[in-house]
Coordinates of C-alpha atoms (C1' of nucleotides) in Angstrom, one line a residue:
Chain A
M1 CA -35.8 40.5 -49.7
R2 CA -34.2 43.9 -50.2
A3 CA -32.8 46.1 -47.4
D4 CA -35.3 48.9 -48.2
E5 CA -38.2 46.6 -47.4
L6 CA -36.8 46.5 -43.8
A7 CA -35.7 50.1 -43.8
V8 CA -39.2 51.1 -42.5
E9 CA -40.7 51.6 -39.1
P10 CA -40.0 48.6 -36.9
P11 CA -43.7 47.3 -36.6
A12 CA -43.9 47.2 -40.5
A13 CA -40.6 45.4 -40.7
A14 CA -41.7 43.0 -38.1
R15 CA -44.9 42.0 -40.1
R16 CA -42.7 41.4 -43.2
L17 CA -40.4 39.1 -41.3
L18 CA -43.2 36.8 -40.3
G19 CA -43.0 33.6 -42.4
A20 CA -39.5 34.3 -43.6
T21 CA -36.8 31.7 -43.1
L22 CA -33.8 32.5 -41.0
W23 CA -30.8 30.3 -42.0
S24 CA -27.7 29.6 -40.0
G25 CA -25.6 27.2 -41.9
E26 CA -27.8 24.1 -42.6
V27 CA -30.4 24.9 -40.0
G28 CA -33.4 26.9 -41.1
V29 CA -36.1 28.4 -39.0
R30 CA -39.5 29.7 -40.1
I31 CA -40.2 32.9 -38.2
V32 CA -43.6 32.8 -36.4
E33 CA -43.3 35.4 -33.6
V34 CA -41.5 38.8 -33.5
E35 CA -41.4 42.0 -31.5
A36 CA -40.6 45.5 -32.8
Y37 CA -38.3 47.9 -31.0
G38 CA -37.9 51.5 -31.7
G39 CA -35.1 54.0 -31.0
D40 CA -34.0 57.0 -29.1
P41 CA -36.2 60.0 -28.2
T42 CA -34.9 62.2 -31.0
G43 CA -35.9 59.6 -33.7
P44 CA -39.2 59.1 -35.4
W45 CA -40.2 56.2 -33.1
P46 CA -39.0 56.7 -29.5
D47 CA -39.2 53.6 -27.5
P48 CA -38.1 53.5 -23.8
A49 CA -38.3 49.7 -23.8
S50 CA -35.7 49.5 -26.6
H51 CA -32.0 49.0 -25.9
S52 CA -31.5 52.1 -28.1
G53 CA -34.2 54.0 -26.3
R54 CA -31.7 56.0 -24.3
G55 CA -29.2 56.7 -27.1
R56 CA -26.3 54.9 -28.8
T57 CA -24.0 52.6 -26.9
K58 CA -21.3 50.1 -27.9
R59 CA -23.8 47.3 -27.6
N60 CA -26.7 48.7 -29.6
A61 CA -24.5 50.5 -32.2
V62 CA -25.7 48.3 -35.0
M63 CA -29.3 49.3 -34.4
F64 CA -28.4 52.8 -35.7
G65 CA -27.0 51.4 -39.0
P66 CA -28.6 50.0 -42.1
A67 CA -31.5 47.6 -42.0
G68 CA -31.1 43.8 -42.4
V69 CA -28.2 43.4 -40.0
L70 CA -27.9 41.0 -37.2
Y71 CA -28.1 42.4 -33.7
V72 CA -27.3 39.9 -31.0
Y73 CA -27.2 40.4 -27.3
L74 CA -26.9 38.3 -24.2
S75 CA -30.0 38.1 -22.0
Y76 CA -30.1 37.1 -18.4
G77 CA -26.5 36.0 -18.6
M78 CA -27.2 32.9 -20.7
H79 CA -29.5 33.4 -23.7
T80 CA -28.5 34.9 -27.0
C81 CA -31.4 36.9 -28.5
V82 CA -31.6 37.4 -32.2
N83 CA -32.7 40.7 -33.8
V84 CA -32.9 42.1 -37.3
T85 CA -32.2 45.8 -37.6
S86 CA -34.8 47.9 -39.2
G87 CA -35.4 51.6 -40.2
P88 CA -33.3 53.7 -42.5
D89 CA -29.5 54.1 -41.9
G90 CA -29.0 56.5 -39.0
T91 CA -32.3 55.7 -37.3
A92 CA -32.3 53.1 -34.6
G93 CA -34.8 50.2 -34.7
A94 CA -34.8 46.4 -34.6
V95 CA -37.1 43.4 -34.7
L96 CA -36.6 40.7 -32.0
I97 CA -37.1 37.2 -33.5
R98 CA -39.0 35.5 -30.6
S99 CA -40.0 32.1 -32.0
G100 CA -39.8 29.9 -35.0
E101 CA -40.3 26.4 -36.4
V102 CA -37.2 24.4 -37.5
V103 CA -37.8 23.5 -41.1
A104 CA -34.3 22.3 -42.0
G105 CA -31.3 20.8 -40.2
L106 CA -33.5 19.1 -37.5
E107 CA -30.7 16.8 -36.4
K108 CA -28.3 19.6 -35.7
A109 CA -30.9 21.6 -33.9
R110 CA -31.8 18.7 -31.7
V111 CA -28.1 18.3 -30.7
R112 CA -28.0 22.0 -29.7
R113 CA -31.3 21.8 -27.8
V114 CA -31.1 18.5 -25.9
T115 CA -33.6 19.7 -23.3
A116 CA -36.3 20.3 -25.9
R117 CA -39.1 17.8 -25.3
T118 CA -40.5 18.1 -28.9
D119 CA -39.4 19.4 -32.2
T120 CA -41.9 22.3 -31.7
D121 CA -39.9 23.4 -28.7
L122 CA -36.6 23.6 -30.6
A123 CA -36.8 27.3 -31.5
K124 CA -39.7 28.3 -29.3
G125 CA -38.8 31.4 -27.3
P126 CA -36.1 33.9 -28.0
G127 CA -33.3 32.2 -26.2
N128 CA -34.2 28.8 -27.6
L129 CA -34.3 30.1 -31.1
G130 CA -30.8 31.6 -30.8
S131 CA -29.5 28.3 -29.3
A132 CA -31.1 26.1 -32.0
L133 CA -29.4 28.3 -34.7
G134 CA -26.1 28.3 -32.8
I135 CA -25.9 32.1 -32.9
T136 CA -23.4 33.7 -30.6
L137 CA -22.3 37.2 -29.7
G138 CA -19.5 36.8 -32.3
D139 CA -22.2 36.8 -35.0
Y140 CA -23.0 40.5 -34.1
G141 CA -23.3 42.6 -37.2
T142 CA -23.7 39.9 -39.8
A143 CA -25.3 41.1 -43.1
L144 CA -28.5 39.0 -43.2
L145 CA -29.5 39.9 -46.7
D146 CA -26.2 38.9 -48.2
P147 CA -26.7 35.4 -49.7
A148 CA -23.0 34.7 -48.9
S149 CA -23.5 35.2 -45.2
P150 CA -23.5 32.1 -42.9
I151 CA -26.6 33.6 -41.3
R152 CA -29.1 35.0 -43.8
L153 CA -32.8 35.7 -44.4
E154 CA -34.9 34.1 -47.1
W155 CA -38.1 36.0 -47.7
H156 CA -41.3 34.4 -49.0
G157 CA -43.4 37.6 -49.0
A158 CA -45.3 39.1 -46.1
P159 CA -48.2 37.1 -44.7
S160 CA -51.7 38.7 -45.2
T161 CA -53.0 40.8 -42.3
A162 CA -55.6 38.1 -41.6
E163 CA -52.9 35.6 -40.8
I164 CA -51.2 38.0 -38.3
A165 CA -52.1 38.6 -34.7
S166 CA -50.7 41.4 -32.6
G167 CA -50.5 42.4 -28.9
P168 CA -48.3 43.9 -26.2
R169 CA -44.7 42.9 -26.0
V170 CA -43.5 40.2 -23.6
G171 CA -41.3 41.0 -20.6
V172 CA -41.4 44.7 -21.2
S173 CA -42.2 46.9 -18.2
V174 CA -42.5 50.2 -20.0
A175 CA -44.6 51.1 -23.1
A176 CA -46.4 47.9 -22.5
E177 CA -49.5 49.3 -24.2
Q178 CA -47.8 49.3 -27.6
P179 CA -49.1 46.3 -29.6
W180 CA -45.7 45.7 -31.1
R181 CA -45.6 41.9 -30.8
F182 CA -46.8 40.0 -33.9
W183 CA -47.3 36.3 -34.4
L184 CA -48.9 33.7 -36.6
P185 CA -51.6 32.1 -34.5
S186 CA -51.6 29.1 -36.8
S187 CA -48.2 28.0 -35.5
A188 CA -47.8 25.8 -32.4
A189 CA -44.3 27.3 -31.8
V190 CA -45.6 30.7 -30.7
S191 CA -44.4 31.2 -27.1
V192 CA -46.9 31.5 -24.4
Y193 CA -47.7 35.1 -23.4
R194 CA -46.5 36.0 -19.9
R195 CA -46.9 39.6 -18.8
S196 CA -43.8 41.2 -17.2
P197 CA -44.0 41.1 -13.4
R198 CA -43.1 44.7 -13.5
A199 CA -45.7 45.8 -16.0
P200 CA -48.8 47.5 -14.6
R201 CA -51.7 45.2 -13.8
I202 CA -54.8 45.4 -15.9
A203 CA -57.2 44.6 -13.1
A204 CA -57.1 44.0 -9.4
G205 CA -57.5 40.6 -7.9
S206 CA -55.5 37.6 -6.7
Chain B
dT1 C1' -41.9 30.2 -7.9
dA2 C1' -37.0 31.0 -7.7
dA3 C1' -32.3 29.7 -9.0
dC4 C1' -29.4 30.6 -12.3
dT5 C1' -26.0 33.4 -15.2
dG6 C1' -22.9 37.2 -17.3
dA7 C1' -22.6 41.3 -20.4
dT8 C1' -23.9 45.9 -20.0
dG9 C1' -24.3 50.8 -18.6
dA10 C1' -25.1 54.0 -15.1
dG11 C1' -23.5 55.5 -10.9
dT12 C1' -19.5 56.1 -7.6
Chain C
dC1 C1' -14.6 50.1 -9.8
dT2 C1' -19.3 48.3 -8.2
dC3 C1' -24.1 47.4 -8.7
dA4 C1' -28.7 46.8 -10.4
dT5 C1' -30.7 45.4 -14.4
dC6 C1' -32.2 42.3 -18.4
dA7 C1' -36.3 41.6 -25.2
dG8 C1' -35.4 34.1 -20.2
dT9 C1' -35.4 29.1 -19.4
dT10 C1' -35.7 25.4 -16.5
dA11 C1' -36.6 22.3 -12.8
dA12 C1' -39.4 21.9 -8.9

DNA sequence: TAACTGATGAGT
DNA sequence: CTCATCAGTTAA
């Protein structure tokens, strides 16, 4: 995979990342669920739900750089969420890796995820995926397309559109109408969709 | 359904 | 400095 294949609008980059393998040392995860996030209002794809939706900060700085770089952040004080930057250099964008299947290094992943009931659960959900791969805030900024990196991407070509499903992003209270979540329905590791409690309700009732 | 946890950024 | 917020997970 080349950087220019990710230096496109976040939804297009997200589709290309499905089916790719994300390696962290000996543990490999097949990506089956992703979410695209845009950038600030002055860019080509404004996104109020994005960490970069209100401009550049110390935390989101890497989102404004070249594509194919690891953006990690801490969520809810305990989970590390793994993102791949997208869009051209100077334009903010990223793809959150939400869920995957462990395809290598099962033993190590099981040690890191002792609470997982089955192997399918090892990297199911953004926090669990980061935990299974052992990714920490210290890995912020890793060049994922460099074969020498401890954390790297192995691309197998984008899946066909028939294999990809899309829908609203999870846990996002604004811009919830954007179908910027993509997943492979054939995988059992796709996390269950749960609407944000702050998102507008679709219909009245119970 | 809610307890939990801590970095972040906006407001004081 | 404080304070609300957060792209969650888990046990109940």
